[in-house]
CSV table of C-alpha atoms in Angstrom, one decimal:
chain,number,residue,atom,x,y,z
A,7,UNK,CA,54.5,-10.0,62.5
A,8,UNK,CA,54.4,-13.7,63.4
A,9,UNK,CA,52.3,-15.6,61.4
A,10,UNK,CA,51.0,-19.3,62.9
A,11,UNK,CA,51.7,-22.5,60.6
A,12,UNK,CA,48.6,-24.2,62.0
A,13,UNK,CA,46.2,-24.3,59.7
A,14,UNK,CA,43.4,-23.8,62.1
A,15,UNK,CA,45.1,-21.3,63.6
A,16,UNK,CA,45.4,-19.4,60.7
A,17,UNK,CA,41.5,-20.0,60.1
A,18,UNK,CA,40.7,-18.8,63.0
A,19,UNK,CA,42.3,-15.7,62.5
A,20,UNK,CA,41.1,-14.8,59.4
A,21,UNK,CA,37.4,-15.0,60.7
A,22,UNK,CA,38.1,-12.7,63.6
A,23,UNK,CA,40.6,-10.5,61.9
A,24,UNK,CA,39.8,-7.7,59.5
A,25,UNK,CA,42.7,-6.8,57.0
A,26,UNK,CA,44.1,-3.4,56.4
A,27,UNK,CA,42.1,-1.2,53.5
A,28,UNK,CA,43.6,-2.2,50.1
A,29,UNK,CA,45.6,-5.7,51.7
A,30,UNK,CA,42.7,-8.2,51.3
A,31,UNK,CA,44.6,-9.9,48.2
A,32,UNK,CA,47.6,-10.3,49.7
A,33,UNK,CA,46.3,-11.7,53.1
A,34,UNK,CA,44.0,-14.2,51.1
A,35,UNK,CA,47.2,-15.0,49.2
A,36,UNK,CA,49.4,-15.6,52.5
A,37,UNK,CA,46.8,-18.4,53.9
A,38,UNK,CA,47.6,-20.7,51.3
A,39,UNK,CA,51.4,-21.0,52.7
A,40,UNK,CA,50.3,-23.5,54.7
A,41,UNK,CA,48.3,-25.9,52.3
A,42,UNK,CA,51.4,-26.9,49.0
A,43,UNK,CA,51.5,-29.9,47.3
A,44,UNK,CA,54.4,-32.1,49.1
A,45,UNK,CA,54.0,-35.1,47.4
A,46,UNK,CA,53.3,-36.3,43.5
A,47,UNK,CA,52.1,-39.3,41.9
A,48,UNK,CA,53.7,-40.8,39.0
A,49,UNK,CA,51.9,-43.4,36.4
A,50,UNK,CA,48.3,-43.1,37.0
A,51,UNK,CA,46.4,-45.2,35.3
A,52,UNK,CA,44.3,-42.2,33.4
A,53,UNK,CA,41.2,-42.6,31.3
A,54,UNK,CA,42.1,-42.7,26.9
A,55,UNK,CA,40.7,-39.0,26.5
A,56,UNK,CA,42.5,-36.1,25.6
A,57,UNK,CA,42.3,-33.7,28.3
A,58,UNK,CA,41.4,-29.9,27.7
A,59,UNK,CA,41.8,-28.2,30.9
A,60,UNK,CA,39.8,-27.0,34.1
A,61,UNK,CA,37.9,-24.3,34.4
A,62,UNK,CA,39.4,-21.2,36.1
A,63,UNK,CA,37.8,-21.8,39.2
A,64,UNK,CA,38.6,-26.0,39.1
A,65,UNK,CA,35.4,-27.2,39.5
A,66,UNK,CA,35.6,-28.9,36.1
A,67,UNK,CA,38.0,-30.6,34.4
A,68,UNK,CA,37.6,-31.0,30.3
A,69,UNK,CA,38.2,-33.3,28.7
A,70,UNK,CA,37.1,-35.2,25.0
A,71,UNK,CA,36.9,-38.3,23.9
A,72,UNK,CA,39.9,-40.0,21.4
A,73,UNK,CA,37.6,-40.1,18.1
A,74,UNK,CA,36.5,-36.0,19.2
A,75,UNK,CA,32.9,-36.8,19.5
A,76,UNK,CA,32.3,-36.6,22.9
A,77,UNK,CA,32.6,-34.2,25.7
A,78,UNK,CA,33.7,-35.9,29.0
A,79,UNK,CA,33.7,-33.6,32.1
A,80,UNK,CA,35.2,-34.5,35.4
A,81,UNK,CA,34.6,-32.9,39.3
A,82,UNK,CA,38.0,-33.6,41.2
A,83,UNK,CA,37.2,-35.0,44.4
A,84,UNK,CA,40.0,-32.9,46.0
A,85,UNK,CA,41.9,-33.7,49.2
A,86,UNK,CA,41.5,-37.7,49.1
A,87,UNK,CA,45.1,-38.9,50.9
A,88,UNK,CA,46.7,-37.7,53.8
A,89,UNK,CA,49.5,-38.5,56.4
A,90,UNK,CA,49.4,-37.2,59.8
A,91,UNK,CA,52.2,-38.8,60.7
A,92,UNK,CA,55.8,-36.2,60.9
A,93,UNK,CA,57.5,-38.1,58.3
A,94,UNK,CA,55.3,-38.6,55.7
A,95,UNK,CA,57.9,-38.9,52.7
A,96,UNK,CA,58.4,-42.5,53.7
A,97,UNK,CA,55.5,-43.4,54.0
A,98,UNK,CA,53.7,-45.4,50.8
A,99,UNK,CA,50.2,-44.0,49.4
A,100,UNK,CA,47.2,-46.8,49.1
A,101,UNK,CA,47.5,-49.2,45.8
A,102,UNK,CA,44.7,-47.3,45.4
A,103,UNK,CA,45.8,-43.5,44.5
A,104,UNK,CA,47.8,-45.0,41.5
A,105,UNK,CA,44.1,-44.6,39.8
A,106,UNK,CA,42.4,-41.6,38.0
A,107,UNK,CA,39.0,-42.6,40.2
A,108,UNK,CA,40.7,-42.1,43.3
A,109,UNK,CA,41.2,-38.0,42.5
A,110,UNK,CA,37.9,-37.1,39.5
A,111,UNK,CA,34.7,-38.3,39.3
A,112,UNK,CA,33.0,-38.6,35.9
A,113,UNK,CA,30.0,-36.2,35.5
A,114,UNK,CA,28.8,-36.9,31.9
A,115,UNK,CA,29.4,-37.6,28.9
A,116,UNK,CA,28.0,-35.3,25.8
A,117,UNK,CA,28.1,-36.3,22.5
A,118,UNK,CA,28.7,-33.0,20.5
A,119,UNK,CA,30.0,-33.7,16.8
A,120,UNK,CA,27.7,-35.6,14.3
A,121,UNK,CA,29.4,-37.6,11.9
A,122,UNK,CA,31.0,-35.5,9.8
A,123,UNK,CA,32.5,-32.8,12.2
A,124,UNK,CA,35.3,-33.1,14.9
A,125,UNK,CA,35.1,-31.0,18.1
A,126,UNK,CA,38.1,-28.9,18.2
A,127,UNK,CA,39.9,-30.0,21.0
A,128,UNK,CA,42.0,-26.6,21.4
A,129,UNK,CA,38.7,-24.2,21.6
A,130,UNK,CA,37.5,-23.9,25.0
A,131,UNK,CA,35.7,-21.1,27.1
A,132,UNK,CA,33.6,-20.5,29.8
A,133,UNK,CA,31.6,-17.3,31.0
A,134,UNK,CA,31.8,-15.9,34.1
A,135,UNK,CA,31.4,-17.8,36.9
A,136,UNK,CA,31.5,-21.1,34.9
A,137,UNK,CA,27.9,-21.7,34.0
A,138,UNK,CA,28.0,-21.8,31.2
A,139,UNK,CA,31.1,-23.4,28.9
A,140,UNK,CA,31.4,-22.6,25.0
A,141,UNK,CA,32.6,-25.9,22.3
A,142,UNK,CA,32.7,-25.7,18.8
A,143,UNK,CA,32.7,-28.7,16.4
A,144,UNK,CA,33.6,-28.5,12.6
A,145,UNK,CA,33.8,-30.1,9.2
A,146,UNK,CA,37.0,-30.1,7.7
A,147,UNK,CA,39.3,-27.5,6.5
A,148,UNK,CA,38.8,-27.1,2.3
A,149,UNK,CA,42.5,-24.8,1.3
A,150,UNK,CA,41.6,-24.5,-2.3
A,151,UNK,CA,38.3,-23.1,-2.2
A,152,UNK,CA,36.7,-20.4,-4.6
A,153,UNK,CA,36.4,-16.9,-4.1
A,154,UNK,CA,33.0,-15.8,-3.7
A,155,UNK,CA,31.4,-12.6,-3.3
A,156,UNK,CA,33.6,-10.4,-0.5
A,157,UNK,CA,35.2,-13.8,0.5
A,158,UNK,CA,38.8,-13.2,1.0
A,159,UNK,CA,41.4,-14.9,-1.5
A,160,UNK,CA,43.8,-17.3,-0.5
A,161,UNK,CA,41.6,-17.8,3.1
A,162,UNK,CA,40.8,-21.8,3.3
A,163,UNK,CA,36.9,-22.3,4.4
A,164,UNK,CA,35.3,-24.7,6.3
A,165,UNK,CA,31.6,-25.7,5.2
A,166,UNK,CA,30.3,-25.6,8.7
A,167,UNK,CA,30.9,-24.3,12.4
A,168,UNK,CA,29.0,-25.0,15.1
A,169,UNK,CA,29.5,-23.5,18.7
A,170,UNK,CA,27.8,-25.2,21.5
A,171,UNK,CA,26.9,-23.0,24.7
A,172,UNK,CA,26.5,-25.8,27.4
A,173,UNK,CA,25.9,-25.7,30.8
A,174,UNK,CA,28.6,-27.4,32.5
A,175,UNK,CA,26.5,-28.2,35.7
A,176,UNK,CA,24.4,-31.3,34.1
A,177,UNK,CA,26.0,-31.0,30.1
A,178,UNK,CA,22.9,-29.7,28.7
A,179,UNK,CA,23.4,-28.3,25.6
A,180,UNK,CA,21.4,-24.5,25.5
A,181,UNK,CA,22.2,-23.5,22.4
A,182,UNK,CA,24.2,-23.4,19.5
A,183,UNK,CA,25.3,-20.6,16.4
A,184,UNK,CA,26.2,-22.1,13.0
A,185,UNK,CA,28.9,-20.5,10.5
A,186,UNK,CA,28.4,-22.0,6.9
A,187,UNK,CA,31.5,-21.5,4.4
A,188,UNK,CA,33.5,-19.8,6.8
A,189,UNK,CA,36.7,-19.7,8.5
A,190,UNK,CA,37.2,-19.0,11.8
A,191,UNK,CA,40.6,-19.8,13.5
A,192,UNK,CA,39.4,-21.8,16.8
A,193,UNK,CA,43.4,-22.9,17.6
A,194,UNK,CA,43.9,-21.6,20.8
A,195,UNK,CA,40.6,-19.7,20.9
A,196,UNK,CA,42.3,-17.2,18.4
A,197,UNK,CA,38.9,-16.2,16.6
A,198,UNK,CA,36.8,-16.0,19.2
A,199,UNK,CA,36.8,-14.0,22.2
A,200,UNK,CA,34.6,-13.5,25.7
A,201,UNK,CA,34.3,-10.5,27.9
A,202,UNK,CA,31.7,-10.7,30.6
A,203,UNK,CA,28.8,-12.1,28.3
A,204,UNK,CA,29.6,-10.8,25.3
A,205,UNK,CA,31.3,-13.0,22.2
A,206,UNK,CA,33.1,-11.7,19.8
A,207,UNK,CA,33.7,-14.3,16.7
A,208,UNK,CA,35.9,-13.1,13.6
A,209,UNK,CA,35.5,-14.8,10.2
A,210,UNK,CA,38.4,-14.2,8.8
A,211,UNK,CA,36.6,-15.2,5.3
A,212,UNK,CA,34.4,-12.3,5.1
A,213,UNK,CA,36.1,-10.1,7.6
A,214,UNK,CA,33.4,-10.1,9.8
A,215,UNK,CA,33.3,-9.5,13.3
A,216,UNK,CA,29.8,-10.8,14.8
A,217,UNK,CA,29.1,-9.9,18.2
A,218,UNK,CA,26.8,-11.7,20.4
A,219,UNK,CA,25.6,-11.7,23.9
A,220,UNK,CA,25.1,-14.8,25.9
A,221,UNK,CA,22.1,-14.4,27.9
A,222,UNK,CA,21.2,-15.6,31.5
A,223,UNK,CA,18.9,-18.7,30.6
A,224,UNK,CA,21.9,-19.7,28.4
A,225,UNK,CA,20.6,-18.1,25.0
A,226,UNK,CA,22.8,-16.7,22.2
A,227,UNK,CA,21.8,-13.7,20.8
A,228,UNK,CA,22.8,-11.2,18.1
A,229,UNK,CA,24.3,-7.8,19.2
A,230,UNK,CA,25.9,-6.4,15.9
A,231,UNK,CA,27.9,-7.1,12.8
A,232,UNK,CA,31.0,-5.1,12.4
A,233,UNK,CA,32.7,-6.0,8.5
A,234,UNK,CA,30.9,-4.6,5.1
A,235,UNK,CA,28.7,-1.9,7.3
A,236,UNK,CA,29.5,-0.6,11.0
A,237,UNK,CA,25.5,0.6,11.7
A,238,UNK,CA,22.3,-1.7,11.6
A,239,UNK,CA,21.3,0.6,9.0
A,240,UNK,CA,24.2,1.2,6.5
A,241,UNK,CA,22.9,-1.5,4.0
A,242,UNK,CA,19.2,-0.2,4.3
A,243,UNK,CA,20.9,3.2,3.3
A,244,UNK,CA,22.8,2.2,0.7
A,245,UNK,CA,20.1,0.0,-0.9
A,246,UNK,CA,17.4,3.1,-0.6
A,247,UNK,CA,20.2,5.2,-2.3
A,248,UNK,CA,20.9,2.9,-4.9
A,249,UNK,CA,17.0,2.3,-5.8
A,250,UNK,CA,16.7,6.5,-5.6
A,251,UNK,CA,19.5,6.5,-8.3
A,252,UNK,CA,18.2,3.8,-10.8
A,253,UNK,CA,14.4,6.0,-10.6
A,254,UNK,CA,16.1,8.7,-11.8
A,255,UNK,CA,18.3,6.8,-14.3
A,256,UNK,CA,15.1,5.6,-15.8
A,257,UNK,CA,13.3,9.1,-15.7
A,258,UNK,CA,16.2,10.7,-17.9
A,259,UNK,CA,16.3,7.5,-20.1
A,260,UNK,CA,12.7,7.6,-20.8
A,261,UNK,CA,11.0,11.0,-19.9
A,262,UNK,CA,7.4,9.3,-20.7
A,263,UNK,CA,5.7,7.5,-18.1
A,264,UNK,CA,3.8,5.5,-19.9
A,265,UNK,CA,6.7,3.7,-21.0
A,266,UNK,CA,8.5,1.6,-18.9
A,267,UNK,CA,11.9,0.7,-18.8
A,268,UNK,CA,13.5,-2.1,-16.7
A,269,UNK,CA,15.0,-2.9,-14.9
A,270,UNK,CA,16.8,-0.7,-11.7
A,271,UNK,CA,19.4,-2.0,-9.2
A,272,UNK,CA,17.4,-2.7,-6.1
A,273,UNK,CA,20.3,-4.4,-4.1
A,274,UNK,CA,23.9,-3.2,-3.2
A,275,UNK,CA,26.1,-5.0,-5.3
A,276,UNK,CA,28.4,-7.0,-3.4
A,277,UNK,CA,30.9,-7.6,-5.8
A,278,UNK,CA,31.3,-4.5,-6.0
A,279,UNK,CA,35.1,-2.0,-5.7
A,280,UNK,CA,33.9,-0.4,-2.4
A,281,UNK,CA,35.6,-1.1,0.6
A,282,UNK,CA,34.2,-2.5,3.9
A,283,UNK,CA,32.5,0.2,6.3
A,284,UNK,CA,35.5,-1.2,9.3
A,285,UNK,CA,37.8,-0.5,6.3
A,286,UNK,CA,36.7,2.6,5.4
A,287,UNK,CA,37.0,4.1,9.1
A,288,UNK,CA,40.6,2.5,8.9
A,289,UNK,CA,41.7,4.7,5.6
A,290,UNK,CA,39.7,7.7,7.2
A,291,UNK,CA,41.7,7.9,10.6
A,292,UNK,CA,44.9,6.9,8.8
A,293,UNK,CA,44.3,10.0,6.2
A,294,UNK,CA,43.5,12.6,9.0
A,295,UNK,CA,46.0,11.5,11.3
A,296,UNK,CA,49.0,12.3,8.3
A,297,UNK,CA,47.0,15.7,7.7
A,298,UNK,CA,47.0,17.1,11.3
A,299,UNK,CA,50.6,16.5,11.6
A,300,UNK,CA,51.1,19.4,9.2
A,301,UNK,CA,50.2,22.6,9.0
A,302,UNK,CA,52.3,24.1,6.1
A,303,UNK,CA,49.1,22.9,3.0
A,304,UNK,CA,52.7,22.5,0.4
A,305,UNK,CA,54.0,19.7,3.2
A,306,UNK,CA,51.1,18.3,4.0
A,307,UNK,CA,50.5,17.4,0.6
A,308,UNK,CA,54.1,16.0,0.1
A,309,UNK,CA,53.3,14.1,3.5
A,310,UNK,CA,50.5,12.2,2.0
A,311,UNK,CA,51.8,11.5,-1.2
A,312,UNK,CA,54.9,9.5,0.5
A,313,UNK,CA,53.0,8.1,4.0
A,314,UNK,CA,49.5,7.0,3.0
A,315,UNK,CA,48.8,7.1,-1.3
A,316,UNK,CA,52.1,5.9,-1.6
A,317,UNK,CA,51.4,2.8,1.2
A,318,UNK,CA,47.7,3.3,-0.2
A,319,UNK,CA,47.3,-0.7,-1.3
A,320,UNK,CA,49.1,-1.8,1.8
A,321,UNK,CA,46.6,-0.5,3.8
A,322,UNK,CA,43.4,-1.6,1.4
A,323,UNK,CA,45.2,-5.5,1.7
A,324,UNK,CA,45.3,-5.5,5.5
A,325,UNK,CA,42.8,-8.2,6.9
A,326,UNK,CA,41.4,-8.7,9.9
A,327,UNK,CA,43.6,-11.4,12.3
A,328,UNK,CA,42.0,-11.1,15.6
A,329,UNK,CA,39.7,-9.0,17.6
A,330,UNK,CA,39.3,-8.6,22.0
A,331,UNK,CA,37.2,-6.5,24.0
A,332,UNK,CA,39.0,-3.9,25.8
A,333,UNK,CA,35.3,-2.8,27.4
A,334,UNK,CA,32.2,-3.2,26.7
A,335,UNK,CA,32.3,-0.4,23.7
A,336,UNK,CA,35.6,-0.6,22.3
A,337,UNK,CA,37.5,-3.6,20.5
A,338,UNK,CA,41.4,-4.2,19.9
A,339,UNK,CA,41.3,-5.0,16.6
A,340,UNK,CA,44.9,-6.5,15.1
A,341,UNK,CA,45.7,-6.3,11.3
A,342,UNK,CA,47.9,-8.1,9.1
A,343,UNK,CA,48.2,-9.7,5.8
A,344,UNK,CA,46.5,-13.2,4.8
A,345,UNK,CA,49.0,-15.2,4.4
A,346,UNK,CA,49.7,-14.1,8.7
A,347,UNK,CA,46.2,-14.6,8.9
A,348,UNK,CA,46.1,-18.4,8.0
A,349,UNK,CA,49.5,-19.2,9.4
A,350,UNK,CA,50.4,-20.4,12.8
A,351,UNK,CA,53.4,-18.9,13.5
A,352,UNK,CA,52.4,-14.5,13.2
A,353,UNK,CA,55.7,-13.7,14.8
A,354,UNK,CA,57.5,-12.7,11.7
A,355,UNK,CA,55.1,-11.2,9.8
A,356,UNK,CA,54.0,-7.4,10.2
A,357,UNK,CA,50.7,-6.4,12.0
A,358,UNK,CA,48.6,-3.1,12.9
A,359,UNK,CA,46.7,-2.7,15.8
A,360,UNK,CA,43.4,-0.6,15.9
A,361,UNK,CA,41.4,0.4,18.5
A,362,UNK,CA,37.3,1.0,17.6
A,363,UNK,CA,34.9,2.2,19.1
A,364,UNK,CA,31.3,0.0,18.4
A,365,UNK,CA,29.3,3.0,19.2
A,366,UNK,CA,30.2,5.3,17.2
A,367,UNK,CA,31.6,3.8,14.6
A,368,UNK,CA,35.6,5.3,14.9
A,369,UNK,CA,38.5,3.8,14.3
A,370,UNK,CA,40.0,6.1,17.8
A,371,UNK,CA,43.7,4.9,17.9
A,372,UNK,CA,46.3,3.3,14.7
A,373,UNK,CA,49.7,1.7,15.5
A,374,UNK,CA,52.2,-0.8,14.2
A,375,UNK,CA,52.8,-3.3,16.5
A,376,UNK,CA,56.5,-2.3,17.3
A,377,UNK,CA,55.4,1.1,17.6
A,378,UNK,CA,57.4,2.4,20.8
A,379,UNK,CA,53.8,3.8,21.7
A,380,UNK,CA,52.1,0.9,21.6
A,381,UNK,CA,54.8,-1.0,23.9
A,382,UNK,CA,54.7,1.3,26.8
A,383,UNK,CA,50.8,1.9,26.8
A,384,UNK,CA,51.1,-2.3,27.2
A,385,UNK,CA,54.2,-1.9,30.2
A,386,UNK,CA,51.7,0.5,32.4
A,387,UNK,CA,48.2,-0.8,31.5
A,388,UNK,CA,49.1,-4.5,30.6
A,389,UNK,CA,45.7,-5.5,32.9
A,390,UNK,CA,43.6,-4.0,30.5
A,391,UNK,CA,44.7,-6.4,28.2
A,392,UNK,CA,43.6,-9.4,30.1
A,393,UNK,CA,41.4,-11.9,28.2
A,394,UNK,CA,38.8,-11.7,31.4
A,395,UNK,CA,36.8,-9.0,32.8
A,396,UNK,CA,37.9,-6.9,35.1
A,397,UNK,CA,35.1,-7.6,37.1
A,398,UNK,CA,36.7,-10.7,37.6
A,399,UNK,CA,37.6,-11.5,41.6
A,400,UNK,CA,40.5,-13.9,40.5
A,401,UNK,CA,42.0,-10.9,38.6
A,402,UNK,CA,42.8,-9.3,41.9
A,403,UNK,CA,45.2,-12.5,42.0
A,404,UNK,CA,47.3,-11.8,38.8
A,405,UNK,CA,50.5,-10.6,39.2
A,406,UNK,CA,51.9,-8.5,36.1
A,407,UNK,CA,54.3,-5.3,35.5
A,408,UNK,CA,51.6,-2.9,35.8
A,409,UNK,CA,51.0,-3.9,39.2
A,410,UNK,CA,53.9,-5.5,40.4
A,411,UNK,CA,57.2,-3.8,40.6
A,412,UNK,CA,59.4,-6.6,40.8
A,413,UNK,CA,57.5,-7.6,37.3
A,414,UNK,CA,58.0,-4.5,36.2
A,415,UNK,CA,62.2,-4.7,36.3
A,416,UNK,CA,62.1,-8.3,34.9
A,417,UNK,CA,60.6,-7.0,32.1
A,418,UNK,CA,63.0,-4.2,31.7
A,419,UNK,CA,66.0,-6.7,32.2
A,420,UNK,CA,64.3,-8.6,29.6
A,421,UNK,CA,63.8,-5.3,27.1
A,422,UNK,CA,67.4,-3.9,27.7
A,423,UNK,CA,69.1,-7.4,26.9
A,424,UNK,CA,67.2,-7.5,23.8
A,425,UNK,CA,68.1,-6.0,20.4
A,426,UNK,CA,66.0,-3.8,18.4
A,427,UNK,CA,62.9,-2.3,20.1
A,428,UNK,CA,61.0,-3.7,17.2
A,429,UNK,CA,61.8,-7.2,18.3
A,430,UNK,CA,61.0,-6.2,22.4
């Protein structure tokens, strides 16, 4: 079918036009054959900032200041030269596109960190719809910090992280959530990760996953806490358990109640041997997935002496590395050990991934990361593991191997050049 080159034409067309049922993406893709880039501009005399990125819809371009105090956001101004001559290439731009001016304008300027903290120029997100865009600042990084309480040895701390929800129309700063003594890996947006309006933040210290919600008039709000317990109520349990047990400790130590002898435990112990509720599940599905795959009770018990008490303490020393929504109930949770945890480079060492469900509590799916399992549930459903909801309209955009064949046999070049599965 011939398709016109005139930009109006084309315009035109797609007003009074109505695509075939399941074609819309591709004939919103084919428009922009006639609007490329033909020409670039070299040496532009650009503003001293460091600049982030824009925005996925490039609205906004981010950018912070040298000293990483200040937010600076810029609105490109879009089409600003043209030619309409037929030989354009000869043809010299104004004196004047050699400037930054001529293509952004400055919106505002936000001063984020105080004294003390840097804004970390690799963290950046922004909800859906860009409304709202989400900074963090932070003191700097301590390595040789104590262990305290259920805080992870050999994990470095930070004495404070703050995360900044701002609006990115005017730079007003909504609100803000502050971590003290924690560690959360902001490089690259590792720790932290968005889905629709819900943030989920992992402190790798305490092996915490905190999940919030980010509310309409730009609020941050408290879902849940997945780490020690996985229910709101597991530590009123526990502590109603443990006060039930020291009562009758002291009734059999002293069987007359007019004598009173102090005093009970009326707080879980922290310090304590037991393992973390999201820890816990872990061992549980691990133990009952080995059991089921025997029936024969002599081999199943020979199965779980060499697979899981033998790997017992491998399992118990996994941490948590990172965490991403794959809906709104269930999280992809990736395990490893802490020195992969702190390091930048996770490519060599081992990892686990986990699939739970924040509902009900259940660790529903356990594999190794070269798992042959795991790598084809990734070749078909590779758009489930987008970092974006799948609400998303500029998802429809995305071209990967689960929807595009021609994708699909790159990758399969890729994986049959390759030597070991475990390293595809």
């Amino acid at each position: 079918m011939f398709r016109s080159i005139n930009v109006t034409s084309r315009i035109f067309e797609r007003q009074i036009r109505t695509p075939a049922p399941g074609t819309s993406v591709h004939c919103a893709r084919r428009f922009y054959e006639n609007i490329v880039p033909s020409f670039t501009v070299y040496d532009i005399e650009c503003p001293d900032h460091s600049f982030r990125k824009f925005t996925d819809d490039g609205q906004y371009l981010i950018s912070f200041s040298r000293n990483h105090q200040d937010l600076i956001v810029y609105r490109p101004m879009w089409l600003s030269f043209s030619c309409k001559e037929e030989d354009c290439c000869r043809h010299d731009l104004p004196p004047k596109a050699k400037r930054f001016e001529s293509f952004f304008t400055q919106l505002y300027s936000v001063t984020l960190a105080s004294c003390n903290e840097l804004i970390c120029k690799d963290f950046f997100l922004s909800m859906e719809g860009n409304q709202f865009g989400l900074f963090a600042t932070s003191t700097a990084q301590i390595h040789d910090a104590p262990t305290t309480g259920r805080a992870i040895q050999g994990v470095p701390f930070i004495e404070k992280i703050t995360f900044h929800l701002l609006r990115l129309e005017d730079g007003v700063v909504l609100d803000e959530k502050v971590f003290h003594n924690d560690f959360i890996n902001l490089a690259h947006n590792m720790g932290v990760f968005l889905y629709d309006d819900l943030l989920a933040i992992v402190s790798l210290r305490y092996q915490t996953i905190h999940i919030l919600q980010v509310r309409d008039l730009g609020n941050l709000v408290d879902v849940r806490t997945i780490g020690s317990f996985c229910r709101e109520d597991d530590e009123l349990f526990l502590i109603s358990n443990s006060q039930s047990l020291a009562t009758s400790e002291r009734s059999r130590l002293n069987p007359f109640p007019g004598n009173q002898v102090g005093n009970g435990h009326n707080q879980v112990n922290q310090d304590d041997s037991f393992l973390s509720g999201i820890k816990q599940r872990l061992l549980s599905f691990i133990f009952q997935g080995m059991w089921n795959e025997e029936t024969d009770q002599a081999m199943r018990v020979q199965s779980l002496k060499k697979k899981f008490f033998f790997h017992f303490q491998d399992y118990v020393d996994l941490i948590i590395w990172k965490v991403q929504f794959l809906d709104r109930h269930h999280l992809l949770i990736k395990f490893g050990s802490v020195d992969g945890g702190v390091s930048r480079n996770v490519d060599h060492h081992p990892a686990f991934f986990a699939v739970y469900n924040m509902e009900t509590t259940e660790v529903v799916a356990f594999y190794q990361n070269s798992a042959e399992e795991l790598y084809f549930l990734f070749e078909k459903f590779c758009d489930h593991f987008h970092a974006t909801s799948r609400n998303s309209l500029h998802m429809n955009f995305i071209s990967s191997h689960s929807n595009n064949v021609y994708a699909l046999e790159q990758l399969r070049s890729i994986k049959n050049k390759g030597g070991s599965f475990s390293q595809v």
